[in-house]
Tab-separated table of C-alpha atoms in Angstrom:
chain	number	residue	atom	x	y	z
J	1	UNK	CA	10.582	-19.216	37.713
J	2	UNK	CA	7.217	-18.394	36.344
J	3	UNK	CA	6.475	-18.560	33.371
J	4	UNK	CA	3.355	-16.498	32.061
J	5	UNK	CA	0.606	-18.794	30.121
J	6	UNK	CA	0.385	-15.199	27.480
J	7	UNK	CA	4.137	-15.297	26.731
J	8	UNK	CA	3.755	-19.020	26.413
J	9	UNK	CA	0.662	-19.000	24.108
J	10	UNK	CA	2.470	-16.315	22.140
J	11	UNK	CA	5.299	-17.863	21.199
J	12	UNK	CA	2.606	-20.501	19.914
J	13	UNK	CA	0.788	-18.071	17.755
J	14	UNK	CA	3.892	-15.789	16.964
J	15	UNK	CA	4.638	-18.151	13.100
J	16	UNK	CA	1.697	-18.079	12.419
J	17	UNK	CA	1.349	-14.583	12.151
J	18	UNK	CA	4.486	-13.347	11.232
J	19	UNK	CA	4.774	-15.914	8.276
J	20	UNK	CA	3.182	-13.157	5.970
J	21	UNK	CA	4.098	-10.321	7.526
J	22	UNK	CA	8.313	-10.807	5.902
J	23	UNK	CA	9.999	-7.278	5.422
J	24	UNK	CA	10.767	-8.955	1.980
J	25	UNK	CA	6.410	-9.698	0.945
J	26	UNK	CA	5.475	-6.312	2.562
J	27	UNK	CA	8.382	-4.461	-0.194
J	28	UNK	CA	7.347	-6.434	-3.146
J	29	UNK	CA	3.346	-5.603	-2.389
J	30	UNK	CA	4.248	-1.636	-2.482
J	31	UNK	CA	6.144	-2.224	-5.696
J	32	UNK	CA	3.378	-4.458	-7.031
J	33	UNK	CA	0.739	-1.948	-5.541
J	34	UNK	CA	2.691	1.579	-7.147
J	35	UNK	CA	3.123	-0.602	-10.829
J	36	UNK	CA	-0.200	-1.184	-11.311
J	37	UNK	CA	-1.871	2.439	-10.050
J	38	UNK	CA	0.622	3.803	-12.260
J	39	UNK	CA	0.128	1.575	-15.803
J	40	UNK	CA	-3.565	1.925	-14.716
J	41	UNK	CA	-3.493	5.812	-14.162
J	42	UNK	CA	-1.482	6.390	-17.053
J	43	UNK	CA	-4.144	4.369	-19.504
J	44	UNK	CA	-6.917	6.530	-17.341
J	45	UNK	CA	-5.064	9.582	-18.734
J	46	UNK	CA	-5.275	7.831	-22.347
J	47	UNK	CA	-8.926	7.651	-22.117
J	48	UNK	CA	-9.194	10.763	-20.525
J	49	UNK	CA	-7.314	12.427	-23.918
J	50	UNK	CA	-7.236	15.362	-22.485
J	51	UNK	CA	-4.294	16.539	-20.318
J	52	UNK	CA	-4.950	19.788	-20.116
J	53	UNK	CA	-8.255	19.298	-19.063
J	54	UNK	CA	-6.170	17.303	-16.452
J	55	UNK	CA	-3.656	19.525	-16.066
J	56	UNK	CA	-6.140	22.489	-15.547
J	57	UNK	CA	-8.752	20.584	-12.507
J	58	UNK	CA	-6.102	19.920	-10.598
J	59	UNK	CA	-4.888	23.597	-10.578
J	60	UNK	CA	-8.046	24.980	-10.042
J	61	UNK	CA	-9.042	22.208	-7.253
J	62	UNK	CA	-11.659	23.389	-3.604
J	63	UNK	CA	-8.935	23.252	-1.665
J	64	UNK	CA	-10.162	22.725	1.573
J	65	UNK	CA	-12.683	19.267	0.089
J	66	UNK	CA	-9.043	18.357	-0.193
J	67	UNK	CA	-8.423	19.246	3.396
J	68	UNK	CA	-11.587	17.610	4.735
J	69	UNK	CA	-10.595	14.582	1.717
J	70	UNK	CA	-7.300	14.551	4.150
J	71	UNK	CA	-8.773	14.640	7.198
J	72	UNK	CA	-11.257	11.872	6.571
J	73	UNK	CA	-8.383	9.592	5.301
J	74	UNK	CA	-7.175	10.062	8.902
J	75	UNK	CA	-10.247	7.290	10.474
J	76	UNK	CA	-8.383	5.183	8.713
J	77	UNK	CA	-6.584	5.621	11.774
J	78	UNK	CA	-8.451	7.201	14.583
J	79	UNK	CA	-11.660	5.753	13.779
J	80	UNK	CA	-10.823	2.091	12.982
J	81	UNK	CA	-8.250	2.887	16.145
J	82	UNK	CA	-11.306	4.064	18.477
J	83	UNK	CA	-13.593	0.924	18.022
J	84	UNK	CA	-10.196	-1.307	18.379
J	85	UNK	CA	-10.033	-0.583	21.445
J	86	UNK	CA	-13.218	-0.816	22.381
J	87	UNK	CA	-13.577	-4.259	21.507
J	88	UNK	CA	-9.990	-5.449	22.379
J	89	UNK	CA	-10.404	-3.284	26.375
J	90	UNK	CA	-13.606	-5.690	27.131
J	91	UNK	CA	-11.504	-8.933	26.340
J	92	UNK	CA	-8.297	-7.709	27.464
J	93	UNK	CA	-8.687	-4.815	30.056
J	94	UNK	CA	-4.835	-3.309	29.799
J	95	UNK	CA	-5.356	-2.750	26.085
J	96	UNK	CA	-3.176	-0.084	24.950
J	97	UNK	CA	-5.277	2.829	22.556
J	98	UNK	CA	-2.244	3.326	21.050
J	99	UNK	CA	-1.951	0.061	20.002
J	100	UNK	CA	-5.404	0.002	18.815
J	101	UNK	CA	-5.023	3.460	16.931
J	102	UNK	CA	-1.546	1.525	15.329
J	103	UNK	CA	-3.532	-1.412	15.150
J	104	UNK	CA	-6.023	0.089	12.614
J	105	UNK	CA	-3.698	1.647	11.160
J	106	UNK	CA	-1.527	-0.670	9.815
J	107	UNK	CA	-4.759	-3.468	9.402
J	108	UNK	CA	-5.593	-0.853	6.752
J	109	UNK	CA	-2.248	-0.516	5.365
J	110	UNK	CA	-1.355	-3.842	4.811
J	111	UNK	CA	-4.820	-4.914	3.201
J	112	UNK	CA	-3.307	-2.096	0.662
J	113	UNK	CA	-0.144	-4.357	0.195
J	114	UNK	CA	-1.397	-7.588	-0.045
J	115	UNK	CA	-3.477	-10.442	-2.546
J	116	UNK	CA	-7.206	-9.696	-0.419
J	117	UNK	CA	-6.667	-8.073	2.098
J	118	UNK	CA	-4.962	-10.996	3.465
J	119	UNK	CA	-1.900	-9.219	5.564
J	120	UNK	CA	-4.100	-6.543	7.809
J	121	UNK	CA	-5.093	-9.310	10.332
J	122	UNK	CA	-1.932	-10.735	10.781
J	123	UNK	CA	-0.353	-7.218	10.996
J	124	UNK	CA	-3.334	-5.572	13.380
J	125	UNK	CA	-2.701	-8.342	16.016
J	126	UNK	CA	0.801	-8.262	15.699
J	127	UNK	CA	1.114	-5.016	16.439
J	128	UNK	CA	-1.910	-5.788	19.600
J	129	UNK	CA	0.932	-7.639	20.596
J	130	UNK	CA	3.127	-5.370	20.517
J	131	UNK	CA	1.622	-3.189	22.671
J	132	UNK	CA	0.497	-6.094	25.811
J	133	UNK	CA	-2.503	-7.512	23.900
J	134	UNK	CA	-1.670	-11.418	23.363
J	135	UNK	CA	-2.593	-12.811	20.422
J	136	UNK	CA	-5.793	-14.971	21.545
J	137	UNK	CA	-7.108	-11.818	22.380
J	138	UNK	CA	-5.804	-9.754	19.773
J	139	UNK	CA	-7.486	-12.531	16.933
J	140	UNK	CA	-10.631	-12.638	19.095
J	141	UNK	CA	-10.968	-8.514	19.097
J	142	UNK	CA	-9.475	-8.324	15.480
J	143	UNK	CA	-12.231	-10.686	14.225
J	144	UNK	CA	-14.798	-9.026	15.767
J	145	UNK	CA	-14.282	-5.268	14.105
J	146	UNK	CA	-14.604	-7.610	10.807
J	147	UNK	CA	-17.891	-9.005	12.467
J	148	UNK	CA	-19.018	-5.126	13.566
J	149	UNK	CA	-18.625	-4.438	10.059
J	150	UNK	CA	-20.542	-6.364	8.359
J	151	UNK	CA	-23.257	-5.821	10.864
J	152	UNK	CA	-23.360	-2.367	10.560
J	153	UNK	CA	-24.143	-3.355	6.470
J	154	UNK	CA	-26.287	-5.948	6.541
J	155	UNK	CA	-28.336	-3.092	8.595
J	156	UNK	CA	-27.757	-0.258	7.748
J	157	UNK	CA	-27.883	-1.526	3.691
J	158	UNK	CA	-31.454	-2.841	3.598
J	159	UNK	CA	-32.317	0.002	5.611
J	160	UNK	CA	-31.610	2.492	3.236
J	161	UNK	CA	-33.131	0.174	0.490
J	162	UNK	CA	-36.027	0.491	1.964
J	163	UNK	CA	-35.860	4.001	2.382
J	164	UNK	CA	-36.417	4.235	-1.149
J	165	UNK	CA	-32.572	5.094	-1.388
J	166	UNK	CA	-31.191	5.228	-4.406
J	167	UNK	CA	-34.437	4.928	-6.744
J	168	UNK	CA	-31.657	7.109	-8.989
J	169	UNK	CA	-29.437	4.531	-9.831
J	170	UNK	CA	-32.371	2.015	-11.958
J	171	UNK	CA	-31.955	4.712	-14.749
J	172	UNK	CA	-28.171	4.250	-14.789
J	173	UNK	CA	-27.354	0.014	-16.452
J	174	UNK	CA	-24.155	-1.201	-16.873
J	175	UNK	CA	-22.389	-3.188	-19.499
J	176	UNK	CA	-26.589	-3.931	-20.879
J	177	UNK	CA	-27.434	-6.018	-18.496
J	178	UNK	CA	-28.421	-4.836	-15.273
J	179	UNK	CA	-28.477	-1.398	-13.377
J	180	UNK	CA	-26.557	-0.469	-10.571
J	181	UNK	CA	-29.634	-0.772	-7.911
J	182	UNK	CA	-29.622	-4.473	-9.669
J	183	UNK	CA	-25.760	-4.634	-8.503
J	184	UNK	CA	-26.045	-2.807	-5.559
J	185	UNK	CA	-28.629	-5.551	-4.062
J	186	UNK	CA	-26.991	-8.313	-5.557
J	187	UNK	CA	-23.129	-7.402	-3.767
J	188	UNK	CA	-25.337	-5.955	-0.939
J	189	UNK	CA	-27.131	-9.979	-0.264
J	190	UNK	CA	-23.327	-11.328	-0.491
J	191	UNK	CA	-22.602	-8.735	2.038
J	192	UNK	CA	-25.821	-10.964	4.088
J	193	UNK	CA	-24.765	-13.888	3.750
J	194	UNK	CA	-21.139	-13.835	5.148
J	195	UNK	CA	-22.815	-12.020	8.050
J	196	UNK	CA	-25.763	-14.761	8.708
J	197	UNK	CA	-22.643	-17.414	8.433
J	198	UNK	CA	-21.235	-14.894	10.813
J	199	UNK	CA	-23.474	-15.227	13.283
J	200	UNK	CA	-24.385	-18.935	13.861
J	201	UNK	CA	-21.015	-18.662	14.630
J	202	UNK	CA	-21.189	-16.329	17.193
J	203	UNK	CA	-24.043	-18.139	18.474
J	204	UNK	CA	-22.209	-21.781	18.451
J	205	UNK	CA	-19.046	-20.769	18.970
J	206	UNK	CA	-18.993	-24.421	20.436
J	207	UNK	CA	-18.314	-25.344	16.668
J	208	UNK	CA	-15.962	-22.762	15.825
J	209	UNK	CA	-13.983	-23.777	18.571
J	210	UNK	CA	-14.425	-27.796	17.416
J	211	UNK	CA	-13.344	-26.736	13.564
J	212	UNK	CA	-10.419	-24.934	14.856
J	213	UNK	CA	-9.136	-27.887	17.048
J	214	UNK	CA	-10.012	-30.352	14.182
J	215	UNK	CA	-7.904	-28.311	11.357
J	216	UNK	CA	-4.830	-27.727	14.372
J	217	UNK	CA	-5.450	-32.090	15.031
J	218	UNK	CA	-5.082	-32.471	11.152
J	219	UNK	CA	-1.970	-30.616	10.605
J	220	UNK	CA	-0.067	-33.059	13.930
J	221	UNK	CA	-1.599	-35.696	11.607
J	222	UNK	CA	-0.659	-34.813	8.288
J	223	UNK	CA	2.388	-32.147	8.337
J	224	UNK	CA	6.081	-32.341	9.136
J	225	UNK	CA	7.723	-33.073	12.887
J	226	UNK	CA	8.635	-29.217	13.221
J	227	UNK	CA	4.930	-28.051	11.883
J	228	UNK	CA	3.526	-30.505	14.383
J	229	UNK	CA	5.362	-29.338	17.509
J	230	UNK	CA	4.564	-25.431	16.356
J	231	UNK	CA	0.720	-25.987	16.026
J	232	UNK	CA	0.516	-28.343	19.199
J	233	UNK	CA	0.882	-25.301	21.517
J	234	UNK	CA	-2.182	-23.485	19.643
J	235	UNK	CA	-5.346	-25.736	21.358
J	236	UNK	CA	-4.879	-23.542	24.525
J	237	UNK	CA	-4.955	-20.041	22.608
J	238	UNK	CA	-8.001	-21.890	20.509
J	239	UNK	CA	-9.825	-22.032	24.518
J	240	UNK	CA	-8.101	-18.926	25.093
J	241	UNK	CA	-9.901	-17.378	21.979
J	242	UNK	CA	-12.945	-18.888	22.635
J	243	UNK	CA	-13.741	-17.875	26.128
J	244	UNK	CA	-12.534	-14.233	24.950
J	245	UNK	CA	-15.588	-14.647	22.163
J	246	UNK	CA	-17.966	-15.952	24.339
J	247	UNK	CA	-17.523	-12.587	26.517
J	248	UNK	CA	-19.038	-10.319	23.704
J	249	UNK	CA	-22.552	-12.122	24.686
J	250	UNK	CA	-22.463	-11.755	28.337
J	251	UNK	CA	-23.242	-8.304	29.998
J	252	UNK	CA	-21.369	-5.826	29.120
J	253	UNK	CA	-20.484	-7.584	26.091
J	254	UNK	CA	-23.538	-6.866	24.311
J	255	UNK	CA	-22.853	-2.962	24.869
J	256	UNK	CA	-19.335	-3.226	23.847
J	257	UNK	CA	-20.257	-5.243	20.429
J	258	UNK	CA	-23.374	-2.641	19.975
J	259	UNK	CA	-20.637	0.573	20.162
J	260	UNK	CA	-18.366	-1.292	17.673
J	261	UNK	CA	-21.477	-1.066	15.817
J	262	UNK	CA	-21.557	1.730	15.541
J	263	UNK	CA	-18.377	2.943	15.556
J	264	UNK	CA	-17.885	1.440	12.372
J	265	UNK	CA	-19.672	4.248	10.287
J	266	UNK	CA	-16.320	6.889	11.060
J	267	UNK	CA	-13.865	3.726	11.028
J	268	UNK	CA	-15.343	3.529	7.233
J	269	UNK	CA	-15.862	7.402	7.072
J	270	UNK	CA	-12.876	7.762	4.559
J	271	UNK	CA	-13.986	5.137	1.958
J	272	UNK	CA	-17.953	5.867	2.091
J	273	UNK	CA	-17.668	9.802	2.010
J	274	UNK	CA	-14.226	9.806	-0.228
J	275	UNK	CA	-16.420	10.251	-3.390
J	276	UNK	CA	-18.547	12.573	-2.578
J	277	UNK	CA	-15.420	14.851	-0.892
J	278	UNK	CA	-13.372	13.862	-4.573
J	279	UNK	CA	-16.945	15.300	-6.417
J	280	UNK	CA	-17.022	18.710	-4.264
J	281	UNK	CA	-13.371	19.410	-4.859
J	282	UNK	CA	-13.242	18.684	-8.548
J	283	UNK	CA	-17.215	20.896	-8.936
J	284	UNK	CA	-19.194	18.231	-9.853
J	285	UNK	CA	-22.606	17.810	-8.301
J	286	UNK	CA	-24.375	14.934	-7.333
J	287	UNK	CA	-27.315	13.322	-5.230
J	288	UNK	CA	-25.082	12.795	-1.487
J	289	UNK	CA	-26.934	9.659	-1.216
J	290	UNK	CA	-26.449	8.134	-4.341
J	291	UNK	CA	-22.326	8.791	-4.330
J	292	UNK	CA	-23.031	7.692	-1.016
J	293	UNK	CA	-24.214	3.747	-2.292
J	294	UNK	CA	-21.896	3.504	-4.835
J	295	UNK	CA	-18.778	3.999	-2.527
J	296	UNK	CA	-20.429	0.740	-0.408
J	297	UNK	CA	-21.029	-0.624	-4.387
J	298	UNK	CA	-16.921	-0.728	-4.361
J	299	UNK	CA	-15.909	-1.852	-1.381
J	300	UNK	CA	-19.139	-4.956	-2.130
J	301	UNK	CA	-16.958	-5.926	-5.199
J	302	UNK	CA	-13.768	-4.976	-3.781
J	303	UNK	CA	-13.790	-6.892	-0.756
J	304	UNK	CA	-11.825	-9.806	-2.164
J	305	UNK	CA	-10.257	-8.295	-4.862
J	306	UNK	CA	-6.821	-11.007	-5.881
J	307	UNK	CA	-4.618	-8.474	-6.787
J	308	UNK	CA	-2.909	-5.975	-3.807
J	309	UNK	CA	-5.287	-3.505	-2.493
J	310	UNK	CA	-7.551	-4.141	-5.045
J	311	UNK	CA	-5.206	-1.926	-7.412
J	312	UNK	CA	-5.968	-1.711	-11.352
J	313	UNK	CA	-9.120	-3.082	-10.483
J	314	UNK	CA	-10.127	-0.611	-7.550
J	315	UNK	CA	-9.668	2.170	-10.404
J	316	UNK	CA	-11.197	1.086	-13.299
J	317	UNK	CA	-13.858	-0.196	-11.059
J	318	UNK	CA	-14.546	3.261	-9.321
J	319	UNK	CA	-13.993	5.046	-12.782
J	320	UNK	CA	-16.770	2.937	-14.584
J	321	UNK	CA	-19.065	3.048	-11.861
J	322	UNK	CA	-19.596	7.003	-11.231
J	323	UNK	CA	-18.565	7.579	-15.095
J	324	UNK	CA	-22.511	8.635	-14.580
J	325	UNK	CA	-21.262	11.789	-12.651
J	326	UNK	CA	-17.718	12.450	-14.050
J	327	UNK	CA	-17.612	13.430	-17.577
J	328	UNK	CA	-14.659	11.264	-18.731
J	329	UNK	CA	-12.098	14.256	-19.394
J	330	UNK	CA	-12.316	14.181	-15.745
J	331	UNK	CA	-11.978	10.962	-14.821
J	332	UNK	CA	-8.218	11.032	-14.294
J	333	UNK	CA	-8.202	13.459	-11.746
J	334	UNK	CA	-10.928	11.848	-9.800
J	335	UNK	CA	-9.503	8.665	-9.715
J	336	UNK	CA	-6.122	10.029	-8.760
J	337	UNK	CA	-8.279	12.249	-5.738
J	338	UNK	CA	-10.016	9.350	-4.866
J	339	UNK	CA	-6.838	7.083	-4.452
J	340	UNK	CA	-5.283	9.808	-2.507
J	341	UNK	CA	-7.788	9.426	0.128
J	342	UNK	CA	-8.734	5.866	0.043
J	343	UNK	CA	-5.511	4.642	0.208
J	344	UNK	CA	-2.070	6.723	-0.804
J	345	UNK	CA	-2.602	8.498	2.162
J	346	UNK	CA	-2.823	5.648	4.375
J	347	UNK	CA	0.454	4.141	2.402
J	348	UNK	CA	2.576	6.559	2.731
J	349	UNK	CA	1.657	6.723	6.602
J	350	UNK	CA	1.529	2.927	6.838
J	351	UNK	CA	5.018	2.084	5.400
J	352	UNK	CA	7.192	5.092	7.347
J	353	UNK	CA	5.825	3.293	11.015
J	354	UNK	CA	6.731	-0.078	9.603
J	355	UNK	CA	10.261	0.209	8.183
J	356	UNK	CA	10.586	2.837	10.899
J	357	UNK	CA	9.751	-0.210	13.118
J	358	UNK	CA	12.013	-2.252	11.439
J	359	UNK	CA	14.883	0.351	11.178
J	360	UNK	CA	15.099	-0.299	15.134
J	361	UNK	CA	14.911	-4.168	14.976
J	362	UNK	CA	17.997	-3.969	12.922
J	363	UNK	CA	19.777	-2.276	15.029
J	364	UNK	CA	18.119	-4.110	18.597
J	365	UNK	CA	19.927	-7.026	16.446
J	366	UNK	CA	22.940	-5.398	15.757
J	367	UNK	CA	23.075	-4.896	20.148
J	368	UNK	CA	22.960	-7.973	20.552
J	369	UNK	CA	24.810	-9.403	18.418
J	370	UNK	CA	27.705	-7.368	19.671
J	371	UNK	CA	26.117	-8.376	23.227
J	372	UNK	CA	27.058	-11.790	21.689
J	373	UNK	CA	22.446	-12.834	22.218
J	374	UNK	CA	21.801	-16.268	23.131
J	375	UNK	CA	19.737	-16.806	20.383
J	376	UNK	CA	19.359	-15.789	16.506
J	377	UNK	CA	16.603	-13.784	15.209
J	378	UNK	CA	13.025	-15.165	13.765
J	379	UNK	CA	13.978	-15.686	10.161
J	380	UNK	CA	13.193	-12.804	8.696
J	381	UNK	CA	10.395	-12.266	9.921
J	382	UNK	CA	8.933	-8.991	11.647
J	383	UNK	CA	10.333	-7.972	15.261
J	384	UNK	CA	8.921	-10.219	18.088
J	385	UNK	CA	7.128	-8.200	20.209
J	386	UNK	CA	8.346	-5.364	21.784
J	387	UNK	CA	7.287	-2.371	24.373
J	388	UNK	CA	10.007	0.269	23.143
J	389	UNK	CA	9.083	2.457	19.810
C-alpha cells in the first residue's frame, strides 16, 4: 500500500492544530466574549447617561452607511480569502478558493473568541487542511499572511506620517501625558520592530528551521513518551515548511508576496474603515485620514489583548480614542455599531459555519459507530479533515 507523505505529516501535526480547537473551549470563548461585551456596553450606556438620545440615534441612522458597513465587514472573509489563496496557491497549486475564503473568515472568527487571538491561526490552518491543503503548506501560507500585514503597516504607517497625516491629532492628548499622534507613532514603532524580526527570519530561514528543530528535540527529551511519539514526526513537516518559505523568495514567489501586501488593504478594510463608516451613519463629520489613523492605532493596541477578541478593552479603547469626535451621549451608539462591523457579524457567521461542521461531524460519528468503526473519535477535538460539508 502506498502512503501519501502529506497524510503522514498531517497525522503528526494535526494534534497540535486541534489541541486548542476543542468545541467546548470555543463555545466558552463565545460565552466570555458575549458576557464581557454586554457588561461593558451596559457601562457605556450609563456613561452616556441618555437612553433617549441612544434610542433616537439608533432609529435615525443613515441606513445606506449601515449597508456599506455590512458590505465592508464581509471583507474579513473575501479580502482575507483572496490574499490567503494567492499565498497558498504558490506553495500548493491545488489550493481551493472556497477553502481559502472560509479559512480567512474562520481565522477572524477564532481571533474574536480566543485570548490574544491565539486560536485564529490553528483554525485557519485546519480549514485549509479540510479543503485539501497539507498542514505544513497551510502553516506557511497563514504565517505569510501575517507577514503581509506587518509589512503593510511597516510601509504604509511611516509613509502616512512622512506625508503629514494626523497632524491634527497632536492637539488631542491622552491621560495628560502624550498626544494621540505620539501614541500612534509609538505603537507603529512596535509593529516595525516585529516586522524587522520577521524579516530577519525570512532572510535567514535556516535559523528559523534550526530553532524549530531545537524545540522539537527538547520536547522529545523532556516530554512524556506519548508526547515524544507525537513530536517525532514533526521534523519532516518543519523541512516542508522551510522549503515552502524559501519558495517565496524565488521567481514568482516575490510577486505572490507583493500581491499579498497589496491585498492586505482590502483584507483590513473592515477594521480600518469601520470607525469612519459609523461616524457617517450617525451623521458625525470628521477628517477621513485622522479617523483612519485612529482606527490603525486601535488595531495596534488590541493586537495582543488578553481577552477574547479584546472584549471589554476594545469597547473602552474605542470610546476613549474616538471621544475627540463622538459626543458623550452618542458613545453607546457609536461603540455598538463599530463592534457590529468589526466583530459581531463575523462572530455570527463564523459560529454558524463552525457548529454546522460540528453537527455534520457528530452525524458522521454516529453513522460510523452504527457501522462498527475501526477507531474512535479524536478526543473531543474538531473533526478530522473531510472533503464533504
